[in-house]
Structure formats: structure tokens, C-alpha cells
Coordinates of C-alpha atoms and ligand atoms in Angstrom, one line a residue:
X1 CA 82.8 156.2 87.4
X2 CA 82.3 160.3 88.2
X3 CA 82.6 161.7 84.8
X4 CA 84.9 164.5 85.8
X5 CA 87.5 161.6 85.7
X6 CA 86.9 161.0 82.4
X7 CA 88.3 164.7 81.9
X8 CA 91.9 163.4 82.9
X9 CA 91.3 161.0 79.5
X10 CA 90.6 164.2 77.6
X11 CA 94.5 165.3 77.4
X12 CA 95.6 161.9 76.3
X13 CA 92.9 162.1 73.6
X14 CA 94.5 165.7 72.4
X15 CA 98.0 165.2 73.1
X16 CA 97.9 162.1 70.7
X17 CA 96.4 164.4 68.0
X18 CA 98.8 167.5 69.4
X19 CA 102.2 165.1 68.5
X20 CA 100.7 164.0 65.7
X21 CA 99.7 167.3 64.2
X22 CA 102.8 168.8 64.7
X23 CA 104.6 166.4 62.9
X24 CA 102.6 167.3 60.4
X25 CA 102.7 171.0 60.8
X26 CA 104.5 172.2 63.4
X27 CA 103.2 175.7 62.8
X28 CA 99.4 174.6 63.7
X29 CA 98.6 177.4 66.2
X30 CA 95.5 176.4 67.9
X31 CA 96.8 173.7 70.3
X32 CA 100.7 175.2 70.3
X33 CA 99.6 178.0 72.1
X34 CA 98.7 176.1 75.2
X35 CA 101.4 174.5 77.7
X36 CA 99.5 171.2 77.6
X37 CA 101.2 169.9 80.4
X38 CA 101.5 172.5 82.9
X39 CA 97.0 172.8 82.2
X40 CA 96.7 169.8 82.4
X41 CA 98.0 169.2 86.0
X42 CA 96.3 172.9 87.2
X43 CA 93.1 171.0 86.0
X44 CA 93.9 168.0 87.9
X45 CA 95.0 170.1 90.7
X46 CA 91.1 171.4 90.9
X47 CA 90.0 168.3 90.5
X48 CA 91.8 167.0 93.8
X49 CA 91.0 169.8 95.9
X50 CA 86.9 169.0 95.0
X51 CA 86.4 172.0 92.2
X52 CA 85.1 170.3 89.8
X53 CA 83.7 173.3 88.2
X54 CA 86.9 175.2 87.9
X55 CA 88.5 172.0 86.7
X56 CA 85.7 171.4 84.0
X57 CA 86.8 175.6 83.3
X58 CA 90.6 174.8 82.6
X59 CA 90.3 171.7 80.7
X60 CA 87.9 173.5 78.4
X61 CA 90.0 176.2 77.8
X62 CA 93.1 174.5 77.0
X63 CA 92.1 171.3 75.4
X64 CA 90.3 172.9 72.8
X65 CA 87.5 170.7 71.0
X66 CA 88.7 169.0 67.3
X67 CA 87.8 166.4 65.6
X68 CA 89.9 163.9 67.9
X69 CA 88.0 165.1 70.8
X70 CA 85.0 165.9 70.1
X71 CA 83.2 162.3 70.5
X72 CA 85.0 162.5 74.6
X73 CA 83.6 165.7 74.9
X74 CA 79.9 164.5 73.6
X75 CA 80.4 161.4 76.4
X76 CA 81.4 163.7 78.8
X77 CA 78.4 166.2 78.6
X78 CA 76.1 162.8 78.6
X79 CA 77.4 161.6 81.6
X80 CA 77.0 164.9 83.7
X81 CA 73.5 165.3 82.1
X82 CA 72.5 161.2 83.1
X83 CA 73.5 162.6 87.0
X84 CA 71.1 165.6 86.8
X85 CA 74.3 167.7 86.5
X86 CA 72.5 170.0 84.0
X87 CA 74.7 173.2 83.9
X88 CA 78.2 171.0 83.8
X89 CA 76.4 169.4 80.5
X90 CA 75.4 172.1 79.1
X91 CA 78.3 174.3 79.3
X92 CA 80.2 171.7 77.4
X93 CA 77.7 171.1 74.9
X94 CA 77.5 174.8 74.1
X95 CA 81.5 174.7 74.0
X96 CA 81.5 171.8 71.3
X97 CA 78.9 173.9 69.1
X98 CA 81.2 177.3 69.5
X99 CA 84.0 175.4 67.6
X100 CA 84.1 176.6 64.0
X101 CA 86.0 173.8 62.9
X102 CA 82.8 170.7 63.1
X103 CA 82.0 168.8 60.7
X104 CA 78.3 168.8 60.3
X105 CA 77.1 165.3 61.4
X106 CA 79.4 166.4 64.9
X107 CA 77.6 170.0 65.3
X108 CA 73.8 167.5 65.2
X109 CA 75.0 165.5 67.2
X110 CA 76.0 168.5 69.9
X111 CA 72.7 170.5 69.2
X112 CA 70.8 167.3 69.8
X113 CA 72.4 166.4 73.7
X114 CA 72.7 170.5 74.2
X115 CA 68.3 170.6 73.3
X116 CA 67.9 167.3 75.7
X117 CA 69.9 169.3 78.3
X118 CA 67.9 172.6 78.2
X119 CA 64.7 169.8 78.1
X120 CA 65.8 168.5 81.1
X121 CA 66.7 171.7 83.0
X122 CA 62.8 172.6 81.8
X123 CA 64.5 175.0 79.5
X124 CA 61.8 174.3 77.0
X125 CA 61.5 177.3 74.9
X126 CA 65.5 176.6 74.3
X127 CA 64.7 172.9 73.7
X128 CA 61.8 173.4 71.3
X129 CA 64.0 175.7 68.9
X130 CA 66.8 173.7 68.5
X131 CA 64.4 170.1 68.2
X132 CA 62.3 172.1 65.5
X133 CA 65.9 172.8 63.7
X134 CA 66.7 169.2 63.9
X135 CA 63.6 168.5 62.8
X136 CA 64.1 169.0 59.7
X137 CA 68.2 167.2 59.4
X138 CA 67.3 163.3 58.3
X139 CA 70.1 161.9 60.9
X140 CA 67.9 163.5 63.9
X141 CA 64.3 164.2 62.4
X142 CA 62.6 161.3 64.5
X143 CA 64.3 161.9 67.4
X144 CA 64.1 165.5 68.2
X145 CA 60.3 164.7 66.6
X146 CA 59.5 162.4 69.5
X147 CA 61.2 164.6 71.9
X148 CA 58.9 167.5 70.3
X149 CA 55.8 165.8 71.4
X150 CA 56.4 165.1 74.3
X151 CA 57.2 168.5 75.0
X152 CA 53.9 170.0 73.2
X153 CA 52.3 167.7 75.4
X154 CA 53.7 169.1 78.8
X155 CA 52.8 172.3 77.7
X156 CA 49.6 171.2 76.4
X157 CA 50.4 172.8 73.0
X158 CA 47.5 170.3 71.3
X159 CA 47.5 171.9 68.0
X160 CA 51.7 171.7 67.9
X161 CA 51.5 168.1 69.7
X162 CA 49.4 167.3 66.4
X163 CA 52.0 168.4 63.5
X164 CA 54.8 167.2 65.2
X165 CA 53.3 164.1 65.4
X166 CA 52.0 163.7 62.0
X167 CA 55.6 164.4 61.1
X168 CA 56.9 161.4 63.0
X169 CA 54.2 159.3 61.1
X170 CA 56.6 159.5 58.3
X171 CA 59.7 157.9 60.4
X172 CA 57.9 155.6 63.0
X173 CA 57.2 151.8 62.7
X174 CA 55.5 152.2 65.6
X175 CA 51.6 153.1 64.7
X176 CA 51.0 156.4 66.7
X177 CA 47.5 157.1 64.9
X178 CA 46.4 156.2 68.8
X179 CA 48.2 159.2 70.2
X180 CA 47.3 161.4 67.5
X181 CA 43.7 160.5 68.3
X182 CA 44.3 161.8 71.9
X183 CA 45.8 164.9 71.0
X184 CA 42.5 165.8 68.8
X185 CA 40.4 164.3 71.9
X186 CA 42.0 166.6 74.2
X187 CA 41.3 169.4 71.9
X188 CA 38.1 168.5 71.4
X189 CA 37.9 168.7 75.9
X190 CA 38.8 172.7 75.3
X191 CA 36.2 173.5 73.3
X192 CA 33.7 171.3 75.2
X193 CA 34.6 173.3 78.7
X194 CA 33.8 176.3 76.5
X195 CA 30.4 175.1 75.0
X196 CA 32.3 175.4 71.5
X197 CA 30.0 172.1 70.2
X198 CA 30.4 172.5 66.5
X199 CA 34.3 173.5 66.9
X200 CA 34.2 170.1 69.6
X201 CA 32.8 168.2 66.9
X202 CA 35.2 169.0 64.0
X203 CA 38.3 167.9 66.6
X204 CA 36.4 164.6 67.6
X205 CA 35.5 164.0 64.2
X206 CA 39.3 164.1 63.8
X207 CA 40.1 162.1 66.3
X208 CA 37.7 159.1 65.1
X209 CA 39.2 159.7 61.1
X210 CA 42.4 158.6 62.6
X211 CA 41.9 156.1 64.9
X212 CA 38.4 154.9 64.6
X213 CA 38.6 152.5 67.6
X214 CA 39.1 155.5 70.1
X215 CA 36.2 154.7 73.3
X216 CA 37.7 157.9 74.6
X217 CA 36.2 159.8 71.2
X218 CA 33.3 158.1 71.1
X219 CA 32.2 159.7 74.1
X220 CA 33.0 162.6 73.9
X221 CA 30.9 162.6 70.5
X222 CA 28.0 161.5 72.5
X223 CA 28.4 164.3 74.7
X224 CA 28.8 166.7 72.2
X225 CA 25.0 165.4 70.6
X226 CA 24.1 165.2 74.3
X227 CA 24.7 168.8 74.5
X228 CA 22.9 169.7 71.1
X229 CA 19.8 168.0 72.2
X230 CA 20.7 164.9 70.0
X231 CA 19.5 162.4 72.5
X232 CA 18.5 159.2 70.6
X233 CA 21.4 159.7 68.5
X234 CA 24.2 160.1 71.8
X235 CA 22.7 157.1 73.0
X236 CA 23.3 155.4 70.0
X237 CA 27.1 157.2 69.8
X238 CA 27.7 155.7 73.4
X239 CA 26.4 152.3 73.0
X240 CA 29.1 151.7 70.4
X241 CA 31.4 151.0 73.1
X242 CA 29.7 147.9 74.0
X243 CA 31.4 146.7 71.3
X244 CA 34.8 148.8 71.5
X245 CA 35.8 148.7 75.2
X246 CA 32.8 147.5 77.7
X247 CA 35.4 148.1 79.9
X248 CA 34.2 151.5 80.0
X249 CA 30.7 151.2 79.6
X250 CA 30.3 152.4 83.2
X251 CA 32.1 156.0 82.2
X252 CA 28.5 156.8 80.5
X253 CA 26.2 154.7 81.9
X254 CA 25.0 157.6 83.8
X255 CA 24.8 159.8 80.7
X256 CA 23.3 157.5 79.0
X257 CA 20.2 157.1 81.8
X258 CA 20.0 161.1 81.6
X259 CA 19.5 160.8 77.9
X260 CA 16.9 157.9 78.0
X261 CA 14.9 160.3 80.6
X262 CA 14.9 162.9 78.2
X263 CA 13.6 161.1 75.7
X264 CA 10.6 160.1 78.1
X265 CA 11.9 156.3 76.8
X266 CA 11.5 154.7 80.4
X267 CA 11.3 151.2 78.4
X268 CA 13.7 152.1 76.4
X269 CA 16.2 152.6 79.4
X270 CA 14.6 149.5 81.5
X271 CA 15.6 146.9 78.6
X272 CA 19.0 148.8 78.4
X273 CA 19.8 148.6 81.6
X274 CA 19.1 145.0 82.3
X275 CA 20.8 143.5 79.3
X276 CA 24.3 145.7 79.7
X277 CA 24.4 144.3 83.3
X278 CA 23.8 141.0 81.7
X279 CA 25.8 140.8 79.7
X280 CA 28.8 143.2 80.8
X281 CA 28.0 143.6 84.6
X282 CA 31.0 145.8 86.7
X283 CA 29.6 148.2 89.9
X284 CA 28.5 151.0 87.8
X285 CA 25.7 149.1 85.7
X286 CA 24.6 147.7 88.7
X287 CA 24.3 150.9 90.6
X288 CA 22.3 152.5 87.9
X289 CA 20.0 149.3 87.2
X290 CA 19.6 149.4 91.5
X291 CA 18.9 152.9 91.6
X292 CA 16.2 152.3 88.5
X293 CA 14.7 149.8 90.6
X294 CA 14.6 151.7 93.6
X295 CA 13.3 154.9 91.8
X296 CA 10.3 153.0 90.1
X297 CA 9.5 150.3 92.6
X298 CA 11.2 151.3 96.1
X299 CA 13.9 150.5 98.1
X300 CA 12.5 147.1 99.2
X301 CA 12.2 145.6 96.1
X302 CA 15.9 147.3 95.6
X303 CA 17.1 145.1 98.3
X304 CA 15.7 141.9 97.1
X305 CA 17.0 142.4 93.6
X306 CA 20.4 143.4 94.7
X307 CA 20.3 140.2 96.9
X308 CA 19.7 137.9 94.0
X309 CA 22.4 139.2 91.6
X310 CA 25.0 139.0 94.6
X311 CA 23.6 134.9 95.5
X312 CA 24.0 134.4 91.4
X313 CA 27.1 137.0 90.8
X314 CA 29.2 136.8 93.9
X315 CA 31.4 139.8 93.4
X316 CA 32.8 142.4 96.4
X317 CA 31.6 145.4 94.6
X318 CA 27.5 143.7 94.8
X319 CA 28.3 142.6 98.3
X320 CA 29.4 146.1 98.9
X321 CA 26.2 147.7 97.5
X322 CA 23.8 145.2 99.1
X323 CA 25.5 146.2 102.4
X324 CA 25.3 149.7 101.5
X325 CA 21.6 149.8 100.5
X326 CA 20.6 147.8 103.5
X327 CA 22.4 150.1 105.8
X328 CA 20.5 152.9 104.1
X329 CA 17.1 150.5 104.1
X330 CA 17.9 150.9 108.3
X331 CA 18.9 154.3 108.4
X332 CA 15.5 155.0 107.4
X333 CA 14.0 152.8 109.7
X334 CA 16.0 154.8 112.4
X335 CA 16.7 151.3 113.8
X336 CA 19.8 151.0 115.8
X337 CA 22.6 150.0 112.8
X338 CA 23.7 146.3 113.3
X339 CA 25.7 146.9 109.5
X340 CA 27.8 149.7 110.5
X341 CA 30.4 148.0 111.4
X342 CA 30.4 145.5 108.3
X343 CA 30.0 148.5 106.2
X344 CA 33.1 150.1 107.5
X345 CA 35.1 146.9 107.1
X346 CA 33.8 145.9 103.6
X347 CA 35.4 149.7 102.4
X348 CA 38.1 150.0 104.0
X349 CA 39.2 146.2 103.0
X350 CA 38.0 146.9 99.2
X351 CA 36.9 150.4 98.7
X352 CA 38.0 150.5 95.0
X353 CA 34.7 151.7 93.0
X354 CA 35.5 154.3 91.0
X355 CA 39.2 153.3 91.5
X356 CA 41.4 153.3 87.9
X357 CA 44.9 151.8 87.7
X358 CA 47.5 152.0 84.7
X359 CA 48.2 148.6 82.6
X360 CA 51.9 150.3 82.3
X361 CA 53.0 151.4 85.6
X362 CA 50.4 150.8 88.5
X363 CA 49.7 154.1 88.9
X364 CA 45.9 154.0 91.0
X365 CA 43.8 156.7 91.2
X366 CA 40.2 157.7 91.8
X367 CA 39.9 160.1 88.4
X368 CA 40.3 158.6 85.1
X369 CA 43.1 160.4 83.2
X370 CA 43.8 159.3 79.5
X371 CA 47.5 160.2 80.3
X372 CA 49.1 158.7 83.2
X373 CA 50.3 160.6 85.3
X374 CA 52.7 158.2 86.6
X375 CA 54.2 157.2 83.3
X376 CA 52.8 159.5 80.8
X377 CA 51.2 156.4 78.6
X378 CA 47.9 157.5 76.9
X379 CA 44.9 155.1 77.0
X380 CA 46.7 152.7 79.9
X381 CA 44.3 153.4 83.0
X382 CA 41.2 151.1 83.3
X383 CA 38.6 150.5 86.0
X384 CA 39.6 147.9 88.7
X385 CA 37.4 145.1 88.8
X386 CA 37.0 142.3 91.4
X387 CA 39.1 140.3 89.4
X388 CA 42.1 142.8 89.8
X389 CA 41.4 142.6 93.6
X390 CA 41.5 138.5 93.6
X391 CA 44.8 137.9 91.9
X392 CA 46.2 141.1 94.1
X393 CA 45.3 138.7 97.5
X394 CA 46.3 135.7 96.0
Ligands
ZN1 ZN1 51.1 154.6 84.0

């Protein structure tokens, strides 16, 4: 139904409390003032003749918000706000508050859809004040909390995103230690792109106190030793995730391959790289173990390898590298290219390396973001495998 209908409810609503009141008093000013039903059918006139606005205008005026209305008015303002009519809401949220006579569970209740309007509209600055004074009423605390975070988190207000969380720890059965590890993760990003290692540190060592299970803080911890020279220790840091996520092994493998070179550990890095593509394969360890091969040994003895693990791990991504690296193998050869065209149908049927997709919505991209973009869920995106691919044909 078009909410402005529900406006021609509104002067039943009142005119119930209007008789009633004046048998009670029939001196009560507020509402005797008004012709009730001479407004009411000027409103409904507007409302004909397509103005809503000067409609919404004339109701308002006349059918002045008390304590029999107030709960139309609040389902009134909701309804224009669920349409995206933003102003219509807001003007009669604002005109609930501006009555002196609300008790104060009504005047929450109005502050609370009036600060999810001005949210909506992207009004934030107006949103953020009135959700940090419902902050701190019991009846709305965990709302306008949630509704805080998530606008500290558009504006990328880390430090803000943090408090208002831990605040919502309090109220939540949900355990949001997970997103409070993000926030200190995303801090700990800042001060990375500024080559602020120790103040880096102190955020990820944050983020691991609260959730200790967090991959994404893990490496960044073994980037942050990376970056002090730590190299034994990073590669320590970032082998934890074997046993956290494997899943996201390949994020560091090449990190980890940097460290082990400058370390001059080349056996160290050879029995690495063999048993984490034993035992957790995915296109990334096999690219770095190929490329070790090829870099020690040449690109012959590249090929054959490569050609093994696809006969004994028939996946598309080692299909897609052995085509790859015998292309390359011909290239060189300046042979005339038979693989080409193989090449060019093996990527465009199933060019997903490097490809991430969210759990929660779908949402596929080629960068890795910690929060989707699509649905705003932190820690949803994961690499594509094969096995994605396979149950997407069947
Ligand atoms: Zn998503």
C-alpha cells in the first residue's frame, strides 16, 4: 500500500482521541483549534490531485502528534523511509521529536528511525550524533551500537569502529571478537603503508589478543618481521597458517620464498616447497615449486615435473600451467606455436587463478578484500579452487 494512504488513517486515529478528550475536557486547546474536518478533506484533496508533499504538509499541521498518534506517525515515517523516500521520513520524524508532550520511551523510538533516516540519506555526521546519544539509553544501546559500526566502518574511522564495538560486546550473543580483530588488522594496514612497524605491530598484536585464529593477522605479523629483517622468525609467523586456514597459504607463499632467499636457506625453501604442495597443493604452491624448479634446474626439467603432478593431480589450474610453460618452452624455441590456440581456450574457459569469491554473497573478484564489497561480511572471500569450478558445471 503507498504510505501516503495510511495518512487518511491518521484523522480517525485523532478524531477518536479528539471526542474522547473533549469529553473529558472540552477546554483542551491543542486539537480544538483545528477544524478537523474541513483539514482533513484539504489534505485528501492534495492527495487526489498527486501532492503528496503538500498533503504530508497539512495533515502534519493539523493532526498534531499525541500519544494516540504517535505510533501511526512512527509507521508512517518507516514506510516512506523503506521506499527510499528519505526527506518525506525525515520530516515526520523530526515533527514527532518537536512535540513537547513524549513520553520518553516514544522520543527513542523517533531519534532512533529519524538517525537511520539521516544514515540512509548518507547524512552521517547527523546519524553518528544521535546513535552515540542512544548509545548510551538501555532500550536502544545495541542497536544504534551496531548501526555505529557500521558507520565507522564506511568512513574507515578504525579507532571509533573499535570502541563502539567493544561496547556492543556487552549486549551481543553473537561473538564479534572476529570483527574486532579486523578492525585492529586494518589499522595495523595504515601504519604498514606508512612504514610505522612498531606502531603496526602493537595493532596486530591486538588483533591476535582478541581473536587468536585471525590468518588475516598472522600475516600481516609476518610482514611486519619481514620488514624488520626478522626473516626466520616471519617464516615461522606465516607457516602457522598451515594449520589455521591452508586455504590461504598461497597469499604468502611468495613472501615466504623471498624470506627463505634471504636467509641464503635454499634447502630450507626446497623441503618447504615440496611438502606444502604435498600436502596442501592449490595453483600458487605449484607455481612457486615450478618456478624453483625452473630457476635451479631449467625449464625442461620444469616441464617434466609439471607433467607428472598434472598425470597424478589432474586439476585445471596444473593443466593450465603445463600449457602455459610449454607454450613459453616454444616461444623460446621460436617454433611456430601449435598451443596457442589451447592456451587461449584453457583461460578463457577457466581463467580463475588469482580469482576470490565471497561464501555469503558470490561476490568474485580478482583482489582479495577482507570486507566484501558486495555484502560488507568480513573474512567471507576465499580463493576459487577447481573444486568450486566442478560443482559450478555440474
Ligand atoms: Zn559478500
Amino acid at each position: 500500500m503507498d504510505p501516503l494512504w495510511l495518512l487518511l488513517l491518521l484523522p480517525l486515529a485523532v478524531a477518536s482521541g479528539w471526542y474522547a478528550s473533549r469529553r473529558e475536557n472540552s477546554k483542551r486547546s491543542e486539537i480544538t483549534e483545528f477544524n478537523l474536518p474541513s483539514a482533513y478533506f484539504r489534505g485528501l484533496n492534495f492527495l487526489l490531485n498527486e501532492q503528496p508533499d503538500k498533503a504530508i504538509e497539512v495533515f502534519i499541521k493539523v493532526l498534531e502528534v499525541d500519544s494516540e498518534t504517535v505510533e501511526m506517525h512512527l509507521t508512517l515515517g518507516n514506510l516512506f523511509r523503506r521506499r527510499g523516500e528519505l526527506e518525506r521520513a525525515t520530516r515526520i520524524h523530526q515533527n514527532i521529536i518537536a512535540r513537547p508532550n513524549l513520553s520518553n520511551s516514544q522520543r527513542l523510538q523517533a531519534l532512533f528511525e529519524l538517525a537511520q533516516d539521516y544514515f540512509k540519506a548518507g547524512l552521517l555526521d547527523r546519524a553518528e550524533s544521535l546513535f552515540l546519544e542512544l548509545a548510551d539509553a538501555p532500550s536502544h544501546a545495541e542497536q544504534a551500537l551496531r548501526y555505529l559500526s557500521q558507520l565507522y566502518e564506511q568512513e574507515k574511522e578504525w579507532e571509533k569502529a573499535i570502541s563502539a564495538t567493544q561496547r556492543l560486546q556487552k549486549y551481543s550473543e553473537r561473538d564479534i571478537s572476529p570483527v574486532l580483530g579486523q578492525y585492529y588488522c586494518e589499522l595495523t594496514d595504515v601504519c604498514l603503508e606508512k612504514r610505522e612497524y612498531e606502531k603496526a605491530k602493537a595493532h596486530v598484536d591486538n588483533a591476535l589478543k582478541v581473536d587468536a585464529s585471525c590468518t588475516r593477522a598472522t600475516i600481516l605479523l609476518g610482514n611486519i618481521e619481514f620488514k624488520m629483517g626478522e626473516y626466520r622468525r616471519a617464516i615461522d609467523t606465516w607457516r602457522k597458517i598451515e594449520d589455521m586456514d591452508p586455504r590461504y597459504l598461497g597469499e604468502v607463499i611468495d613472501s615466504i620464498v623471498d624470506a627463505y632467499r634471504e636467509l641464503k636457506d635454499d634447502e630450507g625453501l626446497w623441503a618447504f616447497l615440496t611438502n606444502a604442495l604435498d600436502d596442501y597443493g592449490g595453483p600458487k604452491l605449484l607455481k612457486a615449486q615450478v618456478e624453483e624448479i625452473e630457476h635451479r634446474k631449467g625449464r625442461s626439467e620444469a616441464v617434466d615435473f609439471l607433467t607428472d603432478w598434472v598425470r597424478k593431480h589432474p586439476t585445471l589450474h596444473g593443466l593450465r600451467s603445463l600449457v602455459n610453460l610449454k607454450k613459453m618452452e616454444q616461444d623460446s624455441a621460436d617454433s611456430e606455436s601449435e598451443i596457442e590456440p589451447l592456451q587461449s581456450l584453457l583461460v578463457s574457459m577457466f581463467d580463475t587463478d588469482g580469482m576470490y569469491r565471497c561464501r555469503q554473497c558470490g561476490f568474485t573478484g580478482r583482489t582479495l578484500h577482507w570486507q566484501c564489497p558486495g555484502c560488507k561480511g568480513w573474512y567471507m572471500q576465499a580463493p576459487i579452487t577447481d573444486e568450486h569450478l566442478i560443482k559450478q558445471m555440474n
